[in-house]
Short mmCIF file of C-alpha atoms in Angstrom, two decimals:
data_model
loop_
_atom_site.label_atom_id
_atom_site.label_comp_id
_atom_site.label_asym_id
_atom_site.label_seq_id
_atom_site.Cartn_x
_atom_site.Cartn_y
_atom_site.Cartn_z
CA MET A 218 55.60 -18.26 -88.64
CA ASN A 219 57.50 -15.37 -91.24
CA LEU A 220 58.96 -17.51 -93.83
CA ALA A 221 59.62 -17.12 -97.33
CA VAL A 222 60.93 -18.37 -100.42
CA ILE A 223 63.13 -16.86 -102.28
CA GLY A 224 64.79 -17.98 -105.56
CA VAL A 225 64.31 -18.91 -109.74
CA ASN A 226 63.10 -22.03 -110.60
CA TYR A 227 62.56 -23.41 -114.49
CA ASN A 228 59.52 -22.64 -114.72
CA ASN A 229 59.87 -18.50 -115.29
CA THR A 230 63.76 -18.99 -115.70
CA PRO A 231 65.92 -20.31 -118.64
CA ILE A 232 69.03 -22.58 -118.58
CA ASP A 233 71.71 -19.60 -118.98
CA ILE A 234 70.34 -17.83 -116.12
CA ARG A 235 69.75 -20.59 -113.67
CA GLU A 236 73.79 -22.43 -114.67
CA LYS A 237 74.56 -18.59 -113.35
CA VAL A 238 73.13 -18.60 -109.46
CA SER A 239 73.56 -22.33 -109.06
CA PHE A 240 75.39 -22.64 -105.54
CA SER A 241 78.30 -25.50 -105.42
CA ARG A 242 78.93 -27.08 -100.92
CA SER A 243 81.75 -23.65 -100.31
CA GLN A 244 79.31 -21.28 -102.06
CA LYS A 245 75.71 -22.13 -99.88
CA GLU A 246 78.70 -22.29 -96.58
CA LYS A 247 79.51 -18.54 -97.18
CA ALA A 248 75.97 -17.61 -98.76
CA GLY A 249 74.54 -18.87 -96.03
CA LYS A 250 76.95 -17.04 -92.90
CA TYR A 251 76.36 -14.13 -95.30
CA LEU A 252 72.48 -13.87 -94.61
CA ILE A 253 72.59 -15.22 -90.92
CA ASP A 254 75.04 -11.99 -90.38
CA LYS A 255 72.56 -9.91 -91.69
CA GLY A 256 69.71 -11.58 -89.25
CA ILE A 257 68.01 -13.99 -90.49
CA LYS A 258 66.90 -16.38 -88.34
CA GLU A 259 67.11 -19.78 -90.11
CA ILE A 260 68.10 -20.63 -94.08
CA VAL A 261 68.07 -23.14 -96.03
CA ILE A 262 69.29 -23.32 -99.24
CA LEU A 263 68.26 -25.90 -102.21
CA SER A 264 70.43 -25.52 -105.38
CA THR A 265 69.26 -28.24 -108.34
CA CYS A 266 70.05 -27.99 -112.05
CA ASN A 267 66.42 -27.01 -112.49
CA ARG A 268 65.98 -24.16 -109.55
CA SER A 269 67.96 -22.01 -106.90
CA GLU A 270 65.79 -20.58 -103.67
CA ILE A 271 66.67 -19.87 -100.59
CA TYR A 272 64.00 -20.83 -98.18
CA VAL A 273 64.36 -18.43 -94.41
CA ILE A 274 62.38 -17.83 -91.27
CA SER A 275 62.51 -14.10 -90.36
CA GLU A 276 61.52 -11.84 -87.70
CA ASN A 277 61.32 -9.02 -90.60
CA LEU A 278 60.48 -11.02 -93.51
CA ASN A 279 59.40 -7.85 -95.89
CA LYS A 280 63.62 -6.46 -94.51
CA ASP A 281 64.69 -10.11 -95.34
CA ILE A 282 63.11 -11.19 -98.06
CA GLU A 283 64.95 -7.49 -99.69
CA THR A 284 68.55 -9.12 -98.40
CA VAL A 285 68.09 -12.28 -99.75
CA LYS A 286 67.19 -10.29 -103.14
CA ASN A 287 70.06 -7.76 -103.52
CA PHE A 288 72.04 -11.01 -102.16
CA TYR A 289 71.14 -13.18 -105.41
CA LYS A 290 72.08 -9.53 -107.35
CA GLU A 291 75.57 -8.58 -105.55
CA PHE A 292 76.53 -12.39 -104.85
CA PHE A 293 76.15 -13.63 -108.73
CA ASN A 294 76.66 -10.54 -110.41
CA ILE A 295 73.50 -10.46 -112.32
CA ASP A 296 71.87 -7.12 -113.07
CA ASN A 297 68.58 -8.40 -114.00
CA ILE A 298 68.02 -11.12 -111.95
CA GLU A 299 65.29 -9.61 -110.21
CA GLU A 300 63.36 -10.03 -113.89
CA TYR A 301 63.73 -13.71 -112.76
CA LEU A 302 63.35 -13.93 -108.55
CA PHE A 303 59.74 -15.23 -107.71
CA THR A 304 59.07 -14.95 -103.59
CA LYS A 305 56.62 -17.02 -101.97
CA GLU A 306 55.38 -16.21 -97.93
CA ASN A 307 54.16 -18.16 -95.07
CA LYS A 308 51.29 -19.97 -96.29
CA ASP A 309 52.27 -19.60 -100.04
CA ALA A 310 55.58 -20.72 -99.14
CA LEU A 311 54.19 -23.65 -97.10
CA PHE A 312 52.98 -25.34 -99.60
CA HIS A 313 56.14 -24.90 -102.48
CA VAL A 314 57.58 -26.38 -99.81
CA TYR A 315 55.76 -29.46 -100.06
CA TYR A 316 55.10 -29.61 -103.34
CA VAL A 317 59.26 -29.72 -104.16
CA ALA A 318 59.52 -32.12 -102.01
CA ALA A 319 57.39 -34.43 -103.14
CA GLY A 320 58.08 -33.11 -107.55
CA LEU A 321 54.89 -31.92 -107.81
CA ASP A 322 56.63 -28.92 -108.67
CA SER A 323 59.11 -30.90 -111.09
CA MET A 324 59.89 -30.15 -114.76
CA ILE A 325 59.32 -34.44 -115.16
CA LEU A 326 55.88 -34.45 -112.58
CA CYS A 327 56.75 -36.60 -109.55
CA GLU A 328 60.57 -37.33 -110.56
CA ASP A 329 62.64 -39.14 -107.53
CA GLN A 330 65.55 -37.26 -107.43
CA ILE A 331 64.77 -33.93 -105.82
CA LEU A 332 63.41 -35.71 -102.61
CA GLY A 333 66.74 -36.66 -102.12
CA GLN A 334 67.92 -32.87 -103.21
CA VAL A 335 65.30 -31.64 -100.27
CA LYS A 336 67.20 -34.36 -98.04
CA GLU A 337 70.65 -33.36 -98.73
CA ALA A 338 69.87 -29.42 -98.57
CA LEU A 339 68.20 -29.61 -95.08
CA ASP A 340 71.66 -32.02 -93.85
CA PHE A 341 73.60 -29.46 -95.06
CA SER A 342 72.17 -26.53 -93.15
CA ILE A 343 71.77 -28.40 -90.30
CA LYS A 344 75.54 -29.34 -90.45
CA HIS A 345 76.81 -25.83 -90.84
CA GLU A 346 74.03 -24.49 -88.62
CA LEU A 347 72.24 -22.48 -90.93
CA SER A 348 68.20 -23.70 -89.74
CA GLY A 349 66.58 -23.82 -86.59
CA LYS A 350 63.81 -25.44 -85.01
CA VAL A 351 61.10 -23.98 -87.69
CA LEU A 352 62.92 -25.56 -90.99
CA ASN A 353 64.16 -28.57 -89.74
CA LYS A 354 60.83 -29.50 -88.37
CA LEU A 355 59.15 -28.29 -91.91
CA PHE A 356 61.65 -29.95 -93.70
CA LYS A 357 61.96 -33.43 -92.15
CA GLU A 358 57.74 -33.17 -92.65
CA ALA A 359 58.02 -32.35 -96.09
CA VAL A 360 60.46 -35.13 -96.36
CA THR A 361 58.88 -37.82 -94.31
CA SER A 362 54.84 -37.01 -96.75
CA ALA A 363 56.79 -37.39 -99.81
CA LYS A 364 58.09 -40.37 -99.11
CA LYS A 365 54.76 -41.76 -98.07
CA ILE A 366 52.94 -40.42 -101.60
CA LYS A 367 55.39 -41.78 -103.26
CA THR A 368 54.91 -45.14 -100.96
CA ASP A 369 50.98 -45.11 -101.51
CA LEU A 370 50.20 -43.24 -104.61
CA LYS A 371 53.96 -44.73 -106.28
CA ILE A 372 53.58 -42.30 -109.15
CA SER A 373 56.81 -42.14 -110.70
CA GLU A 374 56.07 -45.63 -111.68
CA THR A 375 54.34 -44.68 -114.07
CA PRO A 376 56.90 -43.72 -116.79
CA ILE A 377 57.03 -40.39 -118.88
CA SER A 378 59.90 -41.03 -119.56
CA ILE A 379 60.33 -42.78 -123.21
CA VAL A 380 63.50 -44.67 -123.15
CA TYR A 381 62.10 -46.33 -120.16
CA ILE A 382 58.58 -46.93 -121.13
CA ALA A 383 60.85 -48.60 -124.42
CA ILE A 384 63.29 -50.11 -122.11
CA LYS A 385 59.76 -51.59 -119.94
CA ILE A 386 57.88 -52.85 -123.12
CA LEU A 387 60.91 -54.74 -124.07
CA LYS A 388 60.62 -56.54 -120.42
CA GLU A 389 57.10 -57.18 -121.00
CA LYS A 390 57.28 -58.93 -124.50
CA LEU A 391 60.59 -60.64 -123.71
CA GLY A 392 60.05 -61.95 -120.47
CA SER A 393 63.13 -60.97 -118.80
CA LEU A 394 65.94 -58.72 -120.15
CA LYS A 395 68.75 -61.64 -118.41
CA GLU A 396 71.23 -62.85 -120.95
CA LYS A 397 69.60 -61.34 -124.45
CA LYS A 398 71.60 -59.33 -127.30
CA ALA A 399 71.37 -55.96 -128.35
CA CYS A 400 72.08 -53.27 -129.85
CA VAL A 401 72.17 -49.86 -129.74
CA ILE A 402 72.86 -47.73 -132.20
CA GLY A 403 73.51 -44.11 -131.60
CA ILE A 404 75.28 -42.96 -129.41
CA GLY A 405 74.22 -39.45 -128.33
CA GLU A 406 71.68 -38.75 -125.26
CA ILE A 407 68.57 -40.80 -125.61
CA GLY A 408 70.62 -43.12 -127.06
CA ARG A 409 73.51 -43.09 -123.85
CA LEU A 410 70.86 -43.26 -121.63
CA ALA A 411 68.93 -46.44 -123.63
CA LEU A 412 72.32 -48.09 -123.03
CA THR A 413 72.39 -47.47 -119.50
CA HIS A 414 69.46 -48.89 -118.72
CA LEU A 415 70.30 -52.01 -120.87
CA LEU A 416 73.55 -52.26 -118.62
CA GLU A 417 71.23 -52.67 -115.47
CA GLU A 418 69.27 -55.27 -116.66
CA ASP A 419 72.34 -58.26 -116.91
CA LEU A 420 72.09 -58.78 -120.88
CA CYS A 421 74.74 -61.53 -122.10
CA GLU A 422 75.77 -58.67 -125.08
CA ILE A 423 75.47 -55.22 -126.12
CA TYR A 424 77.01 -53.99 -129.22
CA ILE A 425 77.35 -50.62 -129.62
CA ALA A 426 77.01 -48.80 -133.83
CA ASN A 427 77.51 -45.14 -134.16
CA ARG A 428 78.48 -43.65 -138.10
CA THR A 429 81.74 -42.12 -136.53
CA TYR A 430 83.41 -45.03 -134.82
CA ASN A 431 85.93 -43.17 -132.53
CA ASN A 432 82.86 -42.05 -130.71
CA ILE A 433 81.95 -44.99 -129.45
CA LEU A 434 85.59 -45.50 -128.60
CA ASP A 435 85.71 -42.42 -126.29
CA LEU A 436 82.45 -44.21 -124.23
CA LEU A 437 84.03 -47.31 -123.59
CA SER A 438 85.89 -46.23 -120.32
CA LYS A 439 82.41 -45.28 -118.93
CA PHE A 440 80.01 -48.23 -120.26
CA HIS A 441 82.35 -50.83 -119.64
CA ASN A 442 80.93 -55.13 -121.01
CA VAL A 443 79.95 -53.25 -124.51
CA LYS A 444 81.58 -54.34 -128.18
CA PRO A 445 81.90 -51.28 -130.51
CA ILE A 446 80.98 -52.01 -133.79
CA GLU A 447 81.74 -49.84 -137.02
CA PHE A 448 78.24 -48.75 -138.26
CA GLU A 449 78.75 -50.25 -141.65
CA LYS A 450 78.56 -53.83 -140.21
CA ARG A 451 75.14 -52.83 -138.37
CA TYR A 452 72.94 -55.45 -140.55
CA GLU A 453 75.50 -58.36 -139.59
CA VAL A 454 74.92 -57.81 -136.19
CA ILE A 455 71.38 -57.99 -136.29
CA GLU A 456 70.50 -61.57 -136.69
CA LYS A 457 72.46 -61.76 -133.85
CA VAL A 458 70.36 -60.13 -131.11
CA ASP A 459 67.13 -60.05 -129.78
CA ILE A 460 67.35 -56.07 -129.84
CA ILE A 461 68.01 -53.61 -131.55
CA ILE A 462 67.41 -49.96 -130.39
CA THR A 463 67.79 -46.99 -132.45
CA ALA A 464 68.70 -43.21 -131.84
CA THR A 465 70.53 -41.62 -134.11
CA SER A 466 70.00 -38.30 -136.24
CA ALA A 467 70.19 -39.04 -139.84
CA PRO A 468 68.45 -37.50 -142.01
CA HIS A 469 66.92 -40.73 -143.45
CA THR A 470 66.46 -44.21 -142.67
CA ILE A 471 69.32 -46.35 -141.33
CA LEU A 472 67.57 -50.04 -141.11
CA ASP A 473 65.71 -50.58 -145.04
CA PHE A 474 63.78 -53.04 -145.59
CA ASN A 475 66.38 -54.48 -148.55
CA HIS A 476 69.45 -54.80 -146.24
CA MET A 477 67.91 -56.87 -143.83
CA LYS A 478 68.45 -60.27 -143.92
CA LYS A 479 65.84 -63.16 -143.01
CA ILE A 480 65.30 -63.63 -139.26
CA HIS A 481 64.61 -66.95 -137.61
CA ASN A 482 64.27 -65.50 -133.43
CA ASN A 483 61.43 -62.48 -132.85
CA LEU A 484 63.55 -59.56 -132.85
CA TYR A 485 61.56 -56.12 -131.27
CA ILE A 486 63.24 -53.34 -132.97
CA MET A 487 62.87 -49.46 -130.88
CA ASP A 488 63.21 -46.60 -133.10
CA LEU A 489 63.74 -44.00 -130.40
CA ALA A 490 64.66 -41.09 -133.93
CA LEU A 491 62.55 -38.32 -135.21
CA PRO A 492 62.92 -38.92 -138.13
CA ARG A 493 62.18 -42.46 -137.90
CA ASP A 494 66.05 -44.55 -138.27
CA VAL A 495 63.97 -48.27 -139.97
CA GLU A 496 61.98 -47.97 -142.92
CA LYS A 497 58.60 -48.89 -142.16
CA LYS A 498 58.04 -51.69 -144.49
CA VAL A 499 61.06 -53.44 -142.32
CA ALA A 500 57.49 -53.96 -139.35
CA PHE A 501 56.55 -56.71 -142.86
CA LEU A 502 59.13 -58.88 -141.99
CA GLU A 503 58.80 -61.60 -140.87
CA ASN A 504 59.14 -61.69 -136.45
CA ILE A 505 60.25 -58.09 -136.18
CA THR A 506 58.10 -56.18 -134.45
CA VAL A 507 58.39 -52.26 -134.75
CA TYR A 508 57.95 -49.33 -132.12
CA ASP A 509 58.39 -45.90 -132.94
CA VAL A 510 58.01 -42.47 -131.34
CA ASP A 511 54.94 -42.14 -131.62
CA ASP A 512 53.55 -45.37 -130.06
CA PHE A 513 55.92 -44.39 -127.03
CA LYS A 514 54.20 -40.84 -127.28
CA ASN A 515 51.02 -42.22 -126.84
CA ILE A 516 52.20 -44.40 -123.56
CA SER A 517 53.43 -41.15 -122.26
CA GLU A 518 50.82 -39.03 -122.83
CA GLU A 519 47.95 -41.16 -121.11
CA ASN A 520 50.73 -42.20 -118.43
CA MET A 521 51.11 -38.14 -117.92
CA LYS A 522 47.75 -37.83 -117.56
CA LYS A 523 47.65 -40.69 -114.76
CA ARG A 524 50.52 -38.50 -112.93
CA GLU A 525 48.34 -35.69 -113.29
CA GLU A 526 45.24 -37.82 -111.50
CA LEU A 527 47.35 -39.64 -109.01
CA SER A 528 49.42 -35.27 -108.19
CA GLU A 529 45.65 -34.40 -107.21
CA VAL A 530 45.44 -36.62 -104.73
CA ALA A 531 48.89 -35.98 -103.41
CA LYS A 532 48.11 -32.31 -103.17
CA ASP A 533 45.06 -33.11 -101.20
CA ILE A 534 47.33 -35.37 -98.59
CA ILE A 535 49.61 -32.18 -98.33
CA ASN A 536 47.23 -29.59 -98.08
CA SER A 537 46.25 -32.02 -94.37
CA LYS A 538 49.95 -31.98 -93.97
CA VAL A 539 50.38 -28.24 -94.35
CA GLU A 540 47.26 -27.51 -91.46
CA GLU A 541 48.70 -29.49 -89.52
CA PHE A 542 52.33 -27.52 -89.62
CA ILE A 543 50.39 -24.56 -89.19
CA ASP A 544 49.16 -25.50 -85.77
CA TRP A 545 52.25 -26.53 -84.88
CA SER A 546 53.65 -23.21 -85.66
CA LYS A 547 50.79 -21.59 -83.53
CA GLY A 548 52.31 -22.81 -80.60
CA ILE A 549 55.91 -21.86 -80.99
CA LYS A 550 54.37 -18.55 -79.95
CA VAL A 551 53.79 -19.41 -76.30
CA ASP A 552 57.16 -22.09 -76.36
CA SER A 553 59.13 -18.71 -74.43
CA VAL A 554 56.08 -18.38 -72.39
CA ILE A 555 56.64 -21.58 -70.87
CA LYS A 556 60.19 -21.06 -70.96
CA ASN A 557 59.89 -18.13 -69.18
CA LEU A 558 57.44 -20.29 -66.69
CA ASN A 559 60.36 -22.83 -66.44
CA GLU A 560 63.14 -20.91 -65.63
CA ARG A 561 60.80 -18.55 -62.67
CA CYS A 562 59.78 -22.38 -61.37
CA ASN A 563 63.93 -22.85 -60.99
CA GLU A 564 64.06 -19.60 -59.75
CA ILE A 565 61.43 -19.50 -57.27
CA LYS A 566 63.03 -23.40 -55.78
CA ASP A 567 66.79 -22.63 -56.35
CA GLU A 568 65.43 -19.44 -53.57
CA TYR A 569 63.43 -21.10 -51.10
CA PHE A 570 66.48 -24.07 -51.36
CA LYS A 571 68.81 -22.43 -50.07
CA TYR A 572 66.27 -20.60 -47.41
CA ILE A 573 65.52 -24.87 -45.88
CA ASP A 574 69.00 -25.29 -46.12
CA LYS A 575 70.14 -22.89 -44.06
CA LYS A 576 67.57 -22.95 -41.61
CA LEU A 577 67.89 -26.50 -41.47
CA GLU A 578 71.40 -27.48 -42.19
CA LEU A 579 70.25 -30.51 -44.14
CA ASP A 580 72.98 -33.07 -44.94
CA GLU A 581 73.16 -34.60 -48.58
CA LYS A 582 70.27 -36.79 -48.88
CA SER A 583 67.69 -34.64 -47.23
CA LYS A 584 69.18 -31.83 -49.47
CA LYS A 585 67.84 -34.89 -52.82
CA VAL A 586 64.63 -34.89 -51.50
CA VAL A 587 63.81 -31.75 -50.78
CA ASP A 588 65.14 -30.38 -54.13
CA LYS A 589 63.18 -33.02 -55.61
CA MET A 590 59.74 -31.80 -53.56
CA LEU A 591 60.12 -28.03 -54.58
CA SER A 592 60.30 -29.34 -58.44
CA SER A 593 57.66 -31.39 -58.48
CA ALA A 594 55.43 -28.88 -56.23
CA LEU A 595 56.33 -25.97 -58.84
CA ARG A 596 55.78 -28.00 -61.91
CA ARG A 597 52.56 -29.51 -60.42
CA LEU A 598 51.53 -25.45 -60.00
CA VAL A 599 52.41 -25.02 -63.98
CA LYS A 600 51.50 -28.23 -65.58
CA ASP A 601 47.94 -26.88 -66.35
CA PRO A 602 48.54 -23.86 -67.60
CA ILE A 603 51.78 -24.89 -69.82
CA LEU A 604 48.89 -27.74 -71.17
CA THR A 605 46.15 -25.09 -72.10
CA LEU A 606 48.93 -22.86 -73.69
CA LYS A 607 50.33 -26.12 -75.85
CA GLY A 608 45.95 -26.83 -76.82
CA LEU A 609 45.53 -23.11 -78.31
CA LYS A 610 44.87 -23.51 -81.89
CA ASP A 611 43.27 -19.95 -82.20
CA GLU A 612 46.14 -17.43 -83.53
CA GLU A 613 43.96 -14.04 -81.52
CA LYS A 614 43.19 -16.49 -78.48
CA ILE A 615 46.96 -17.85 -78.03
CA ASN A 616 47.88 -13.44 -78.71
CA GLU A 617 45.50 -13.09 -75.77
CA TYR A 618 46.13 -15.80 -73.40
CA ILE A 619 50.94 -15.12 -73.60
CA LYS A 620 49.77 -11.28 -73.34
CA VAL A 621 47.45 -12.39 -70.09
CA VAL A 622 50.42 -14.46 -68.69
CA ASN A 623 53.43 -11.79 -69.64
CA ASP A 624 51.92 -9.35 -67.48
CA ILE A 625 50.90 -11.39 -64.41
CA PHE A 626 54.10 -12.44 -64.04
CA ASN A 627 56.00 -9.15 -65.63
CA PHE A 628 57.68 -11.31 -68.18
#
């Protein structure tokens, strides 16, 4: 098969190195053409925030692996890149493709985004004529397998993101978030993610508060239909909303027991901060339910265990798919022999057709009939040998049959 993958990923490479070897679209095209010109038969480049990997089909694997390693060093001008480069060959590389597509090699186990990135990598290589029969087949099979795993096992539907879990709990408790009112306090990474999720749920009103008010104003161009409020007025909004999500980096609590007003409706407070934003005693107030990071962490850990269990089932599915691909790849060896047999048949047909036509001076209709009869007879002659070659599974026997056919027909 002569398949290899060479590259870096989050498993052993820090982000300051990964970002230096990330490919833009123009760089991918330039890199692909350079490596093809170096004699590599097929190439797919997969470049994401967590990995930069080059998949190759080669006639001289050891030589071409070194070519790719040197390419990384020279193209990105990183002298110590070999400290981070990994290489997997043949069956190990096969498993890697399937695992990556299914999200089994992702930083967040079985995340969904990577599947689209794998498909885009293949589409790019096909468009720019960098990949061929083997990598096209492999990546398409890996994508199909990943889709089946996601559909059948639904691994990614078991949430492990704390923000996603918080939103899921809110939906379970409130039935639906439609027409509800919420306030997000803190607009760092977690606060923005919470805001993104809330905006997808068709709430009636969403307030945002932050200690630095101007930072909220900068967000308004990105997050529409939200109402900014001054941090000092956060307690005034509490009695108007059904949900509060806090995610500040404050070293002390920002919702204190003594400042809380009496709440007449059910209020759910999701404290996503560490240290906590909400004073512990607030949870004892009437009509208020508080969840903190530990609550979400326990659920996240349980869900991670479920994902890991399901991922083992996914690996079993992949094992069978890899074996199927190996069987298919063995058959590729006989492709050139079959092609030669068909070409020899065409040569014989053309030779004898000219002879018959010269002797009988056929009209156009008769020429078509004779041409068809000769083609059919010769196809029948090689049909069984071709089917036998295609049906071979044992690699030693495949090589033996190829040699015999080549010797007999002098290919």
